Coordinates of C-alpha atoms in Angstrom, one line a residue:
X100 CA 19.7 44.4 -4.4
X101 CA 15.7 45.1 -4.7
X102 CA 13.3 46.9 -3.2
X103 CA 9.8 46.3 -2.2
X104 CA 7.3 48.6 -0.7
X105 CA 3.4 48.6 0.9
X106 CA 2.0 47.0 3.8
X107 CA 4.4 43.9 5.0
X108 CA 2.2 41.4 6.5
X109 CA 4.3 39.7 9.8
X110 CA 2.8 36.6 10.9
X111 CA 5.6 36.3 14.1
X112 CA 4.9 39.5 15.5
X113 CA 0.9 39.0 14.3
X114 CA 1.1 42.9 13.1
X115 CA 0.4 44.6 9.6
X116 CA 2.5 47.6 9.2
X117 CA 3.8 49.6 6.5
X118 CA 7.7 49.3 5.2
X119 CA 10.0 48.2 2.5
X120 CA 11.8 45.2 2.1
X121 CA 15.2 45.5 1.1
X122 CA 16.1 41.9 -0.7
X123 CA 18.4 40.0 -3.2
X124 CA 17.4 36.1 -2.9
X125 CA 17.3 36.4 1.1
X126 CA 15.6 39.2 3.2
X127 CA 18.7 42.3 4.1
X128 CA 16.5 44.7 6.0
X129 CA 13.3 45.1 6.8
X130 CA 12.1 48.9 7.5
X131 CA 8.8 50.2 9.0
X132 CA 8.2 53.8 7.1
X133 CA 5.0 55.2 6.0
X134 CA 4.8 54.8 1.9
X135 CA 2.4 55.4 -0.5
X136 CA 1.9 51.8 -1.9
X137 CA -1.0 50.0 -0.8
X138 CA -0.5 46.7 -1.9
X139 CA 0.0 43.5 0.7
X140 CA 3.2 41.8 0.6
X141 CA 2.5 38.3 2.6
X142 CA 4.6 35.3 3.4
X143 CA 3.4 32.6 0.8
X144 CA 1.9 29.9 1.2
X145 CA 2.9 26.0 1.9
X146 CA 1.5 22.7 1.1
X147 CA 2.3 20.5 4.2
X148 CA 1.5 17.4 2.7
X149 CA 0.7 16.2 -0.9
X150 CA 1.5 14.0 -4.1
X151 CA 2.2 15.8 -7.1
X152 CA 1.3 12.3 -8.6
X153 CA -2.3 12.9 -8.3
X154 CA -2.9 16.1 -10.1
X155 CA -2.3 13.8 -13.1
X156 CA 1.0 16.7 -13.9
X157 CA 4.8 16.5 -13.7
X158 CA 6.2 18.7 -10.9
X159 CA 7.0 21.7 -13.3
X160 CA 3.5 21.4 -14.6
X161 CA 2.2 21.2 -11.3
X162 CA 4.4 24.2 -10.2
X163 CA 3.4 26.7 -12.8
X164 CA -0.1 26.2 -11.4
X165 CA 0.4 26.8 -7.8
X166 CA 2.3 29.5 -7.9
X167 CA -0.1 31.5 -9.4
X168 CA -2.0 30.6 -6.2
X169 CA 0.8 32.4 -4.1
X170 CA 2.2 28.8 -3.4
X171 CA 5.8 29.3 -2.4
X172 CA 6.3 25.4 -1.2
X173 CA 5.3 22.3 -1.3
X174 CA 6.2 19.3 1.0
X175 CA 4.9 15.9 -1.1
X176 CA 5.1 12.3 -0.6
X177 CA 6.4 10.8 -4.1
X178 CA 5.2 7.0 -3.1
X179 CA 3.0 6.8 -6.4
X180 CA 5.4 7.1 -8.6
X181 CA 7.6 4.8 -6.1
X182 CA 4.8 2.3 -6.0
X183 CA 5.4 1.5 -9.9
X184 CA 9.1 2.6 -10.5
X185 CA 10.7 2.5 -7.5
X186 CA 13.8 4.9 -6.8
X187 CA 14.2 5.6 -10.3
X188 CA 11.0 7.2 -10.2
X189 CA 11.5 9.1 -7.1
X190 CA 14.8 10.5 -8.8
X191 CA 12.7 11.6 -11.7
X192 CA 10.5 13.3 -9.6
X193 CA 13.9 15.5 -8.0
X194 CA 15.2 15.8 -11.3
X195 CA 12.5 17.9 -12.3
X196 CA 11.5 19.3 -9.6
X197 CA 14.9 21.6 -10.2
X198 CA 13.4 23.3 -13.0
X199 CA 9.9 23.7 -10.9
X200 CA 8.2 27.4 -10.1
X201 CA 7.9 26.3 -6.8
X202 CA 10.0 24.6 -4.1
X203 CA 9.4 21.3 -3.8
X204 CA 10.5 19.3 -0.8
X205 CA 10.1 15.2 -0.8
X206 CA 9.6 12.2 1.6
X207 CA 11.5 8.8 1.5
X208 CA 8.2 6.8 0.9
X209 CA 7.9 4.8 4.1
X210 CA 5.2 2.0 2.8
X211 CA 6.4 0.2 -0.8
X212 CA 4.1 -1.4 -1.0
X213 CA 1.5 -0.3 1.2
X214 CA 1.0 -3.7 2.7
X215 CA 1.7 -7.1 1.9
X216 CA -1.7 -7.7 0.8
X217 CA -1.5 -6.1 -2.6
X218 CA 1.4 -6.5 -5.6
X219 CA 3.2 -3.1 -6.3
X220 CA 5.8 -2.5 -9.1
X221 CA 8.5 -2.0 -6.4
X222 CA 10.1 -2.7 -2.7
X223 CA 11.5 0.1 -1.2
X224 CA 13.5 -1.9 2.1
X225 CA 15.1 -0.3 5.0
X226 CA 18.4 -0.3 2.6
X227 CA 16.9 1.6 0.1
X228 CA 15.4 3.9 2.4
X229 CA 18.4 4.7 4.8
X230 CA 20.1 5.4 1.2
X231 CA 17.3 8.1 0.5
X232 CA 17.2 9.5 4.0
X233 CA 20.6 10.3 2.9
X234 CA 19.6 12.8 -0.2
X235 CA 19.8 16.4 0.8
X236 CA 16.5 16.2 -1.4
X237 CA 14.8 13.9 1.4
X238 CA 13.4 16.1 4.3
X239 CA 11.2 13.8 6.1
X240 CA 10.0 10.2 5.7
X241 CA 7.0 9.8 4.4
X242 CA 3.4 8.7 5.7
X243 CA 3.4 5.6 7.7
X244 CA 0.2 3.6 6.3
X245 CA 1.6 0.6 8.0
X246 CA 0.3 1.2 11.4
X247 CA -0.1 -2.3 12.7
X248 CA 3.6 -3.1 11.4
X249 CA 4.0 -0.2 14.0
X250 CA 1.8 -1.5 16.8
X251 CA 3.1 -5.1 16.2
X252 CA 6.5 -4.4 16.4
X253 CA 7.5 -5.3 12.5
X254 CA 11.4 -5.2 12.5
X255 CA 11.4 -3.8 9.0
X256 CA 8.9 -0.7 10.2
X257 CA 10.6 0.3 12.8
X258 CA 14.0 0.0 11.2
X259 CA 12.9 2.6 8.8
X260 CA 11.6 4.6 11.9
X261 CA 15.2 4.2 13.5
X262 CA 16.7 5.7 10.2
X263 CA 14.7 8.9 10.1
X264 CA 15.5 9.4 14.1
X265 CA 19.4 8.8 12.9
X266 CA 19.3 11.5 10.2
X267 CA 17.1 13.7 12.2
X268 CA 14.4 13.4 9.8
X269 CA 10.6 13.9 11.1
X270 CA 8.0 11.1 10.0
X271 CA 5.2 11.5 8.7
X272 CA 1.7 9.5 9.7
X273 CA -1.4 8.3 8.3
X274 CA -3.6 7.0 10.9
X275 CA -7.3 7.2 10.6
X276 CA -9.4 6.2 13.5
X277 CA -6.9 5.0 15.6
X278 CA -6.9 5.3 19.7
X279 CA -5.9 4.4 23.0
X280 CA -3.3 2.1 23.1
X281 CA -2.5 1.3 19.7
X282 CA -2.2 5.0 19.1
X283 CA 0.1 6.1 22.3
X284 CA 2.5 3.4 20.8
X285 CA 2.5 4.9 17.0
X286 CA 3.3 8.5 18.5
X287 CA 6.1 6.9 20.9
X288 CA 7.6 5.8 17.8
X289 CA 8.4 9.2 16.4
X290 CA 5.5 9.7 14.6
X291 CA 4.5 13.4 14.8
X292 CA 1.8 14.1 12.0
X293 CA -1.4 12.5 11.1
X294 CA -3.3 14.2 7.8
X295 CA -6.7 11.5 8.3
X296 CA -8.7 13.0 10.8
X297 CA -12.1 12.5 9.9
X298 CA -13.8 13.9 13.4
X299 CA -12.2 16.7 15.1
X300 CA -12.4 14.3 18.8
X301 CA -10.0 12.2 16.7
X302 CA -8.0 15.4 16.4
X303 CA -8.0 16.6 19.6
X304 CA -7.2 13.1 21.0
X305 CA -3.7 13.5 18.1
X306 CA -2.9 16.7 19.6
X307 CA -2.7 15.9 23.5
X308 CA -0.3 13.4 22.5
X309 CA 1.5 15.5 21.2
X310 CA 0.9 15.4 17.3
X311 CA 0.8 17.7 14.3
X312 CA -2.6 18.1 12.6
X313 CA -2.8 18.4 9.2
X314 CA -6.1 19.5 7.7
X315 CA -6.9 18.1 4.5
X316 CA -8.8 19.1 1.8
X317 CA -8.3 17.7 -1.7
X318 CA -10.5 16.8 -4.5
X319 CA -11.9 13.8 -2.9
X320 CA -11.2 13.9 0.7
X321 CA -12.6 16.8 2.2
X322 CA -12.3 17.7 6.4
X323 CA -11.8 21.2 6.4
X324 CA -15.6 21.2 7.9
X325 CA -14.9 19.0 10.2
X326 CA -11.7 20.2 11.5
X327 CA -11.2 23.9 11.2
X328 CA -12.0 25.1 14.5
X329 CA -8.8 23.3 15.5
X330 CA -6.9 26.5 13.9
X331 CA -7.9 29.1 16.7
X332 CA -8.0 26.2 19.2
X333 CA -4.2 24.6 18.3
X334 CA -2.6 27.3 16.3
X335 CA 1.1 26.3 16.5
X336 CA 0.2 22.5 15.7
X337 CA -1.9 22.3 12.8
X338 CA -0.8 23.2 9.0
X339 CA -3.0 22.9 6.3
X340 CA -2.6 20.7 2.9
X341 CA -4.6 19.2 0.3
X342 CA -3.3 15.3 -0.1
X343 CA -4.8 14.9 -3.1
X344 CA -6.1 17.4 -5.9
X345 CA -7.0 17.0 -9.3
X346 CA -5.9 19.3 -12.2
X347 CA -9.5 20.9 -12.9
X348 CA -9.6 22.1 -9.1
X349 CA -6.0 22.8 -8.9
X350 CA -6.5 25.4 -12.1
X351 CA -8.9 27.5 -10.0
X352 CA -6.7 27.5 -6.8
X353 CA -4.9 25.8 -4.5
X354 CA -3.9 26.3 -0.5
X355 CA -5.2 30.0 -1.2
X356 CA -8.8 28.6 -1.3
X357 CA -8.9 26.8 2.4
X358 CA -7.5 30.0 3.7
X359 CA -10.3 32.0 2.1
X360 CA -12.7 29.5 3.4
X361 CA -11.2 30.0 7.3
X362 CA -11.0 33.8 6.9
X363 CA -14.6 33.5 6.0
X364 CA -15.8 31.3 9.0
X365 CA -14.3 34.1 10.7
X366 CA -10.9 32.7 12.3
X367 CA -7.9 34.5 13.4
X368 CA -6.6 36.1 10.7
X369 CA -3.1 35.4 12.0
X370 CA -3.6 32.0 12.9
X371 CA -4.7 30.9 9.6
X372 CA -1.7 32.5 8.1
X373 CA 0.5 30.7 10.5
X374 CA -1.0 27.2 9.8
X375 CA -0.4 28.1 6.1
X376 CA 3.2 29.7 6.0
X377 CA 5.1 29.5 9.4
X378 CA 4.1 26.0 11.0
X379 CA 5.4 23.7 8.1
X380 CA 8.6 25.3 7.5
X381 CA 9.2 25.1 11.2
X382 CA 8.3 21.3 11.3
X383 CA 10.0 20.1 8.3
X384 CA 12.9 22.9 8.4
X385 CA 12.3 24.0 5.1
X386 CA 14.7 26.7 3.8
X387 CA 11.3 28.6 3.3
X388 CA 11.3 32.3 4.4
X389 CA 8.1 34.1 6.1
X390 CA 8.9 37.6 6.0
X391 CA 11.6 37.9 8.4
X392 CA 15.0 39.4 8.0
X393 CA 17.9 37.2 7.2
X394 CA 15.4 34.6 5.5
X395 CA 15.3 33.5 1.9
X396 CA 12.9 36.4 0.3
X397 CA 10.1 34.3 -0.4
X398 CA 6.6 36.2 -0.5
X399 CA 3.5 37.1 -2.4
X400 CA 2.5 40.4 -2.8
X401 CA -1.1 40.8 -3.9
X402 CA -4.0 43.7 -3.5
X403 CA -5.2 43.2 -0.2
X404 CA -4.1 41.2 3.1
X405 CA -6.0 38.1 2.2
X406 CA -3.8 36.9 -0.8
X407 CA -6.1 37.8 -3.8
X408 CA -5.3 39.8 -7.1
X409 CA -1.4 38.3 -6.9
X410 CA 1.2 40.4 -8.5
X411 CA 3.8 38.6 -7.7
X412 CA 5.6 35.7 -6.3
X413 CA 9.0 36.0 -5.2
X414 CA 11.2 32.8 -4.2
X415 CA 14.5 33.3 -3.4
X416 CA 14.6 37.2 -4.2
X417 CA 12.9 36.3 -7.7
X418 CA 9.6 36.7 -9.0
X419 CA 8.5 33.1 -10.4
X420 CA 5.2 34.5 -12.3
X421 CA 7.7 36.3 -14.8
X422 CA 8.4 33.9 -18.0
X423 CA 6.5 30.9 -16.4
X424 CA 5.2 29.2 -19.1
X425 CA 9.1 28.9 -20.6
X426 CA 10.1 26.5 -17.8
X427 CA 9.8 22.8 -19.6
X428 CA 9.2 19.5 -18.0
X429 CA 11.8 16.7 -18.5
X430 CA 11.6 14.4 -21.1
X431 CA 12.0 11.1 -20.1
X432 CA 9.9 7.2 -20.7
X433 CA 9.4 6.0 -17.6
X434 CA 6.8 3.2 -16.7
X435 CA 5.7 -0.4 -15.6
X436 CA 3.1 -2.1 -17.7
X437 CA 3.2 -5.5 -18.5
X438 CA -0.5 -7.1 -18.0
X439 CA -2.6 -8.9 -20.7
X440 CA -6.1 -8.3 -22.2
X441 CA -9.2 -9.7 -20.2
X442 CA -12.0 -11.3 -21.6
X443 CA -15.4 -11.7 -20.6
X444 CA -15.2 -14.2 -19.0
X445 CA -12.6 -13.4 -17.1
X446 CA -14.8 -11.1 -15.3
X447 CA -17.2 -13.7 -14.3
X448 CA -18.7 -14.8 -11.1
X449 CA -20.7 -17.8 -9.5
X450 CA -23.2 -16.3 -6.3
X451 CA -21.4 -18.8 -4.1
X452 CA -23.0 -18.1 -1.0
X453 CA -26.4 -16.7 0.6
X454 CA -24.6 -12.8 1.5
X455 CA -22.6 -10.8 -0.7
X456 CA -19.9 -8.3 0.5
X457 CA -20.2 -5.1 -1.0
X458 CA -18.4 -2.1 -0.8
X459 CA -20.0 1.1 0.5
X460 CA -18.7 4.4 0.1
X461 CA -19.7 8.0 0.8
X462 CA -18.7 11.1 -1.7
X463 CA -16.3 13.3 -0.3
X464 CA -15.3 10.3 2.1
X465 CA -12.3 8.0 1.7
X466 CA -13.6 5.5 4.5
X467 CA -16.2 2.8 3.1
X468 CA -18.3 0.8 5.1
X469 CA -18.5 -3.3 4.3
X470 CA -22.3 -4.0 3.9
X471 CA -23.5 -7.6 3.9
X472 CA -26.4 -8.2 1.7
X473 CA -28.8 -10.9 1.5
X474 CA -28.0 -12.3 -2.0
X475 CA -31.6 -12.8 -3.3
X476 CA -32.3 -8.9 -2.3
X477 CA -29.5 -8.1 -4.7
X478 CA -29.3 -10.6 -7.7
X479 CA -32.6 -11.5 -9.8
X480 CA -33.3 -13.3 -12.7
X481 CA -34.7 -10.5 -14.5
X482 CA -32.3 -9.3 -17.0
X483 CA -33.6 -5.3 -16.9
X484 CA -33.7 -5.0 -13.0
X485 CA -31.5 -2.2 -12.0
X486 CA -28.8 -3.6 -9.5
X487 CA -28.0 -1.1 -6.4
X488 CA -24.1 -2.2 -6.9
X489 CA -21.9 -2.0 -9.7
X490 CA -19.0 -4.6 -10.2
X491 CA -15.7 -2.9 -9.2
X492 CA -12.9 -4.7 -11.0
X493 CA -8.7 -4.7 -9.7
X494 CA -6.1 -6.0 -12.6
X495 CA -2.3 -6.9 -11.7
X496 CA -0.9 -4.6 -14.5
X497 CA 2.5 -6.1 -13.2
X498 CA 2.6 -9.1 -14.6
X499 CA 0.8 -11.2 -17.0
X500 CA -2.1 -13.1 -17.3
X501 CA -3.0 -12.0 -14.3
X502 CA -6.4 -13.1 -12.6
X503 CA -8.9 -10.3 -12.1
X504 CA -10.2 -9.5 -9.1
X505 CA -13.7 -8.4 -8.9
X506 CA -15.7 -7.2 -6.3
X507 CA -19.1 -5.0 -6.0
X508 CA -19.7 -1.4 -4.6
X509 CA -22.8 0.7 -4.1
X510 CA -23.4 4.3 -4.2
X511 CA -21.7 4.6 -7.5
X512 CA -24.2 4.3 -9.3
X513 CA -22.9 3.7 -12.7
X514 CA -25.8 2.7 -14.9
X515 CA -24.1 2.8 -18.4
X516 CA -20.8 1.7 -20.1
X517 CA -17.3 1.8 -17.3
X518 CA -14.9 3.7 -16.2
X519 CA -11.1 3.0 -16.0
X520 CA -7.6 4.2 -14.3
X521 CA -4.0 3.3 -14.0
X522 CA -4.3 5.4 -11.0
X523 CA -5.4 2.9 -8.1
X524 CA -3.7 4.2 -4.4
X525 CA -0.9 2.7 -3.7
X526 CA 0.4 0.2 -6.0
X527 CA -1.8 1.3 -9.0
X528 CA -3.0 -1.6 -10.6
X529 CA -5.7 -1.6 -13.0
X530 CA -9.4 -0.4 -11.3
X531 CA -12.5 -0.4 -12.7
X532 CA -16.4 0.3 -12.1
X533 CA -19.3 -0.4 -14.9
X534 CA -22.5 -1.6 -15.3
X535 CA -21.9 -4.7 -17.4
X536 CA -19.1 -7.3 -18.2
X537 CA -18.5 -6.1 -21.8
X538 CA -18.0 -2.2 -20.9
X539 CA -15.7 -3.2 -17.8
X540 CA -13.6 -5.6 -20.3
X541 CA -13.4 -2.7 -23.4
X542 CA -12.0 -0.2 -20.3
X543 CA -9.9 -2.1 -19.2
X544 CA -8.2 -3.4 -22.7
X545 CA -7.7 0.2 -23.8
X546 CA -5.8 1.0 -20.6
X547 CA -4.1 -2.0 -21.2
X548 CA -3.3 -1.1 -25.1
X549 CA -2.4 2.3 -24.3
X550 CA -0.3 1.3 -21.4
X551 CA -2.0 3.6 -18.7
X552 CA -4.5 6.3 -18.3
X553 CA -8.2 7.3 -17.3
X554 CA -11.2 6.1 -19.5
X555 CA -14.9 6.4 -19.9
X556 CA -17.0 4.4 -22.2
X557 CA -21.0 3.9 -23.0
X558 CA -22.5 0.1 -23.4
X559 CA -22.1 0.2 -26.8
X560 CA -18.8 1.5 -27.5
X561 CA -20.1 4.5 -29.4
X562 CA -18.5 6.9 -27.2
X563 CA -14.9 7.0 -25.7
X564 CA -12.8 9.6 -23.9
X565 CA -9.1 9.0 -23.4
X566 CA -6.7 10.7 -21.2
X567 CA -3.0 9.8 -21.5
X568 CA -0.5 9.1 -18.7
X569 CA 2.6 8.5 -20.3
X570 CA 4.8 9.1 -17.1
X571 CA 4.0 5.6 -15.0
X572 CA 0.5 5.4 -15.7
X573 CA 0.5 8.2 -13.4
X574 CA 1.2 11.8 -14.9
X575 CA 2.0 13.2 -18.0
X576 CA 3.9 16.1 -19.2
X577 CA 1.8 18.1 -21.2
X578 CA 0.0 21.4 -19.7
X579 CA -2.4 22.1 -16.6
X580 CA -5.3 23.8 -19.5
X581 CA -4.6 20.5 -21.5
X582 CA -5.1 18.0 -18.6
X583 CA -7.4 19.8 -16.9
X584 CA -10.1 20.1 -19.9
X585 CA -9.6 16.4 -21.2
X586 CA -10.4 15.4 -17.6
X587 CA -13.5 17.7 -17.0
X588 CA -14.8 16.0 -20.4
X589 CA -14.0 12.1 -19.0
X590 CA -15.3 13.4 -15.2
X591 CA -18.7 14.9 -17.2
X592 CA -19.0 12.1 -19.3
X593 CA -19.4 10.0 -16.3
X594 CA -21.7 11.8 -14.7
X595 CA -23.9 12.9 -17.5
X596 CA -24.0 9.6 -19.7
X597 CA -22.4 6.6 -17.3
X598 CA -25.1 7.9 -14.5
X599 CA -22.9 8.2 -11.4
X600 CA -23.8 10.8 -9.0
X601 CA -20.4 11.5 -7.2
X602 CA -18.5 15.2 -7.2
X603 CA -15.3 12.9 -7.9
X604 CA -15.9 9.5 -9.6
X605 CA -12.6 9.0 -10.5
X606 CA -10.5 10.3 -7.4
X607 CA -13.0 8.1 -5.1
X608 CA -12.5 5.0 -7.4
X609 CA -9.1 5.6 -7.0
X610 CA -8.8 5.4 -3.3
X611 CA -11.1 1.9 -3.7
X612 CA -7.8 0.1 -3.4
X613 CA -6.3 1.6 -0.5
X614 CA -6.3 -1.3 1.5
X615 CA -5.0 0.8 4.3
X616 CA -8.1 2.6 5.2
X617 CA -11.5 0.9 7.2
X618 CA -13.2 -0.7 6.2
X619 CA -13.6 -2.9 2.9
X620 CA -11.4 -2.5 -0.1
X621 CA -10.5 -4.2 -3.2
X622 CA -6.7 -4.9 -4.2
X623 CA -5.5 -7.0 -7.0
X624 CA -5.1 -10.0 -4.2
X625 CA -8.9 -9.7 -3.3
X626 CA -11.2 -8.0 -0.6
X627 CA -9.8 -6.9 2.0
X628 CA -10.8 -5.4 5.5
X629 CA -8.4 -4.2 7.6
X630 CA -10.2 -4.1 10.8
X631 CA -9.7 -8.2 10.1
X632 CA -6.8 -7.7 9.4
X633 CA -7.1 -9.8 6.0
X634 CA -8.9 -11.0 2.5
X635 CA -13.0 -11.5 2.7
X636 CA -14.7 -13.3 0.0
X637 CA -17.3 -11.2 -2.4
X638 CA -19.8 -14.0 -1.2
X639 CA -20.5 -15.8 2.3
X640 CA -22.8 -18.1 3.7
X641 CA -23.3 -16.3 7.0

């Protein structure tokens, strides 16, 4: 039995007082006394929504680094890694997930593929899902991209929606800009939280239906702005998460830095907390303890009440930032690559038509916008005019001799050489963005010859960076430092020398290919706008 002592922070009652804790791996007594310690001992922190996939890191590598960051939990959607390997990957992802700092809860991936529109390197059917639903790993299933199979009554959706109401299982949503109708239908069909609210009248639309909002902020999709008065306004209805977050911003913090940030815009203290800690573990019954007796002792204690100068991070009655670095990640060759080289030709196009369909995005923004251009405002016959699009490229990496798909997008701004990555939401085919044919075909053939990755190259081949993704083109197994500096070099490198001016090049090219969210993207099928729904060509006569 263990004792802990200074000034226990109690989100339920919304009090600060000073005590001990009397513990072992759950809480056995909780006592108010006055003693001399000062320091802050705080329920810790949980993720309520998030893919360990895209901080590049296995699930023990990704653990060492958030529990520095007084992360206790983490609830995460493993439908990358599903997307190429199917339930072998997802068992992967468990299996290591044992040895993990952290604890890690997962989602039956709900959409496998994301739509029908695009090839992935799996099918995850009702049958395999009811099977998952079944793993006392499986808390929840996951997002629901596939909101019109919803609306539209698609037998295979809502089968999958009548397995996670059959093993009592919450489900999760993914629903930006939806309303009225089509919206009152998703929630009816068990639907309870939605992590894409881009305006906070979308929120508050969510919420008197009788959603959960989730407020995101990762390393390219950013709404805390947007959304955070909802905390004060909706505090037993909205948790907090980051979706997404690469390994150079998860290295200097994780859920610890939105809470800073709503502390500092001068929110309930207690609120915040709640949103962070208590209101995840509630809607996903996590075996997560807050700091109350009879709960699993899981708790930060740190120099003051706000979280910083951690000590220590008990889970379970033990303290996880003791003999981190020991904990290895499992060792095992798992992947799905099969697709050729491409030529340059390959990547050529005719201008088939008077308006061409361009892709426009917005940093910090995972919604584009389809602009229609004339064709002679855009194309010349001068060869040094600087074009205001760059060719955005999609390869099959499923099967071979696959056709590229190519397409154009603005606001890049890439003026020299191409980037490259294996990591394309949701089915992760090849993507790519340069300034001319020959950079865009020497990216994609060393993705191709290293069998997954992230790449950025100059015009003339003079300069490379490589970073390795040995685990499904998606992750690899080696250290946050290690990942984190290579990808600060390929992310600088593309700013610096290829010319683009966005806070995450990579993480926004990634999301190019979500065919799921408005308005235009590119998939390895073609163009697609799913306000349509369907494929658009690159060039139209009207």
């Amino acid at each position: 039995m263990n004792i802990i002592k200074g000034n226990i922070v109690d989100v339920v009652s919304r009090e600060i007082f000073k005590g001990e804790i009397l513990f072992s791996d759950k809480i056995e007594k909780i006592t108010r006394k006055d003693v001399s310690e000062e320091q802050y001992i705080l329920p810790g922190f949980v993720n309520s929504h998030m893919h360990i996939e895209s901080s590049m890191l296995s699930p023990v590598e990704f653990a060492k680094q958030a529990v520095k960051h007084g992360t206790v939990a983490i609830v995460t959607d493993p439908h990358e890694i599903a997307n190429v390997c199917g339930v072998e990957g997802i068992n992967y992802m468990i299996k290591d997930a044992k040895n993990a700092a952290v604890k890690i809860f997962f989602g039956a991936p709900s959409c496998v593929p994301a739509t029908t529109f695009e090839t992935s390197g799996n099918v995850l059917d009702s049958k395999i899902i009811d099977g998952l639903l079944q793993k006392k790993e499986i808390y929840f299933l996951s997002e629901m991209m596939d909101f019109p199979g919803v609306v539209n009554d698609n037998t295979e959706v809502h089968e999958k929606l009548r397995l996670a109401k059959k093993y009592g299982k919450p489900v999760d949503g993914h629903a930006p800009g939806i309303n009225g109708s089509d919206l009152k239908k998703y929630i009816r069909s068990g639907i309870s939280t939605d992590h894409e609210c881009f305006t906070i009248r979308e929120a508050e639309n969510k919420l008197a239906l009788g959603m959960k909002i989730q407020i995101r902020e990762g390393s390219a999709a950013k709404n805390f702005e947007q959304l955070f008065p909802l905390i004060d306004s909706h505090p037993e209805s909205v948790m907090i998460c980051t979706d997404d977050s690469h390994p150079d911003d998860l290295i200097h913090g994780h859920i610890n830095l939105i809470t800073q940030r709503a502390w500092n815009k001068g929110l309930d203290y207690f609120n915040v907390l709640r949103c962070a800690t208590i209101n995840p573990v509630l809607h996903y019954s996590l075996p997560v303890g807050y700091l109350q007796t009879g709960q699993y002792a899981d708790f930060i204690v740190a120099s003051d009440k706000f979280g910083n100068n951690i000590s220590s991070v008990f889970i379970n009655g033990t303290d996880n930032l003791n003999d981190i670095e020991n904990v290895i990640s499992t060792r095992f060759a798992l992947n799905n690559f099969n697709a050729c080289p491409v030529s340059i030709n390959d990547l050529s196009c005719k201008n088939s038509g008077s308006f061409i369909n361009i892709i426009s995005i917005q940093d910090g923004e995972l919604i584009t916008k389809r602009e229609k251009h004339p064709v002679e405002k855009v194309f010349s016959t001068e060869k040094k005019i600087k074009l205001p699009f760059n060719k955005i490229v999609v390869l099959n990496r499923y099967e071979k001799h696959a056709k590229p798909v190519i397409g154009a997008v603005e606001n890049f701004n890439i003026n020299n050489g191409a980037i490259a990555s294996s990591i394309a939401q949701d089915s992760h085919n090849i993507i790519c963005i340069g300034a001319n044919d020959k950079s865009i075909a020497d990216a994609i053939n060393l993705l191709i010859k290293q069998k997954g990755g992230i790449v950025a190259l100059d015009s003339e081949r003079k300069i490379s960076h490589f970073l390795p993704l040995e685990i499904g083109g998606l992750m690899t197994s080696k250290n946050a430092e290690w990942v984190a500096k290579k990808y600060q070099v390929i992310n600088d490198f593309a700013k610096k020398e290829l010319g683009t001016t966005l806070y995450a090049p990579f993480m926004t090219m990634s999301f190019l290919s979500l065919l799921v969210i408005p308005e235009l993207k590119i998939g390895d099928k073609g163009l697609f706008d799913i306000r349509v729904p369907g494929f658009v060509n690159l060039f139209e006569n009207e």
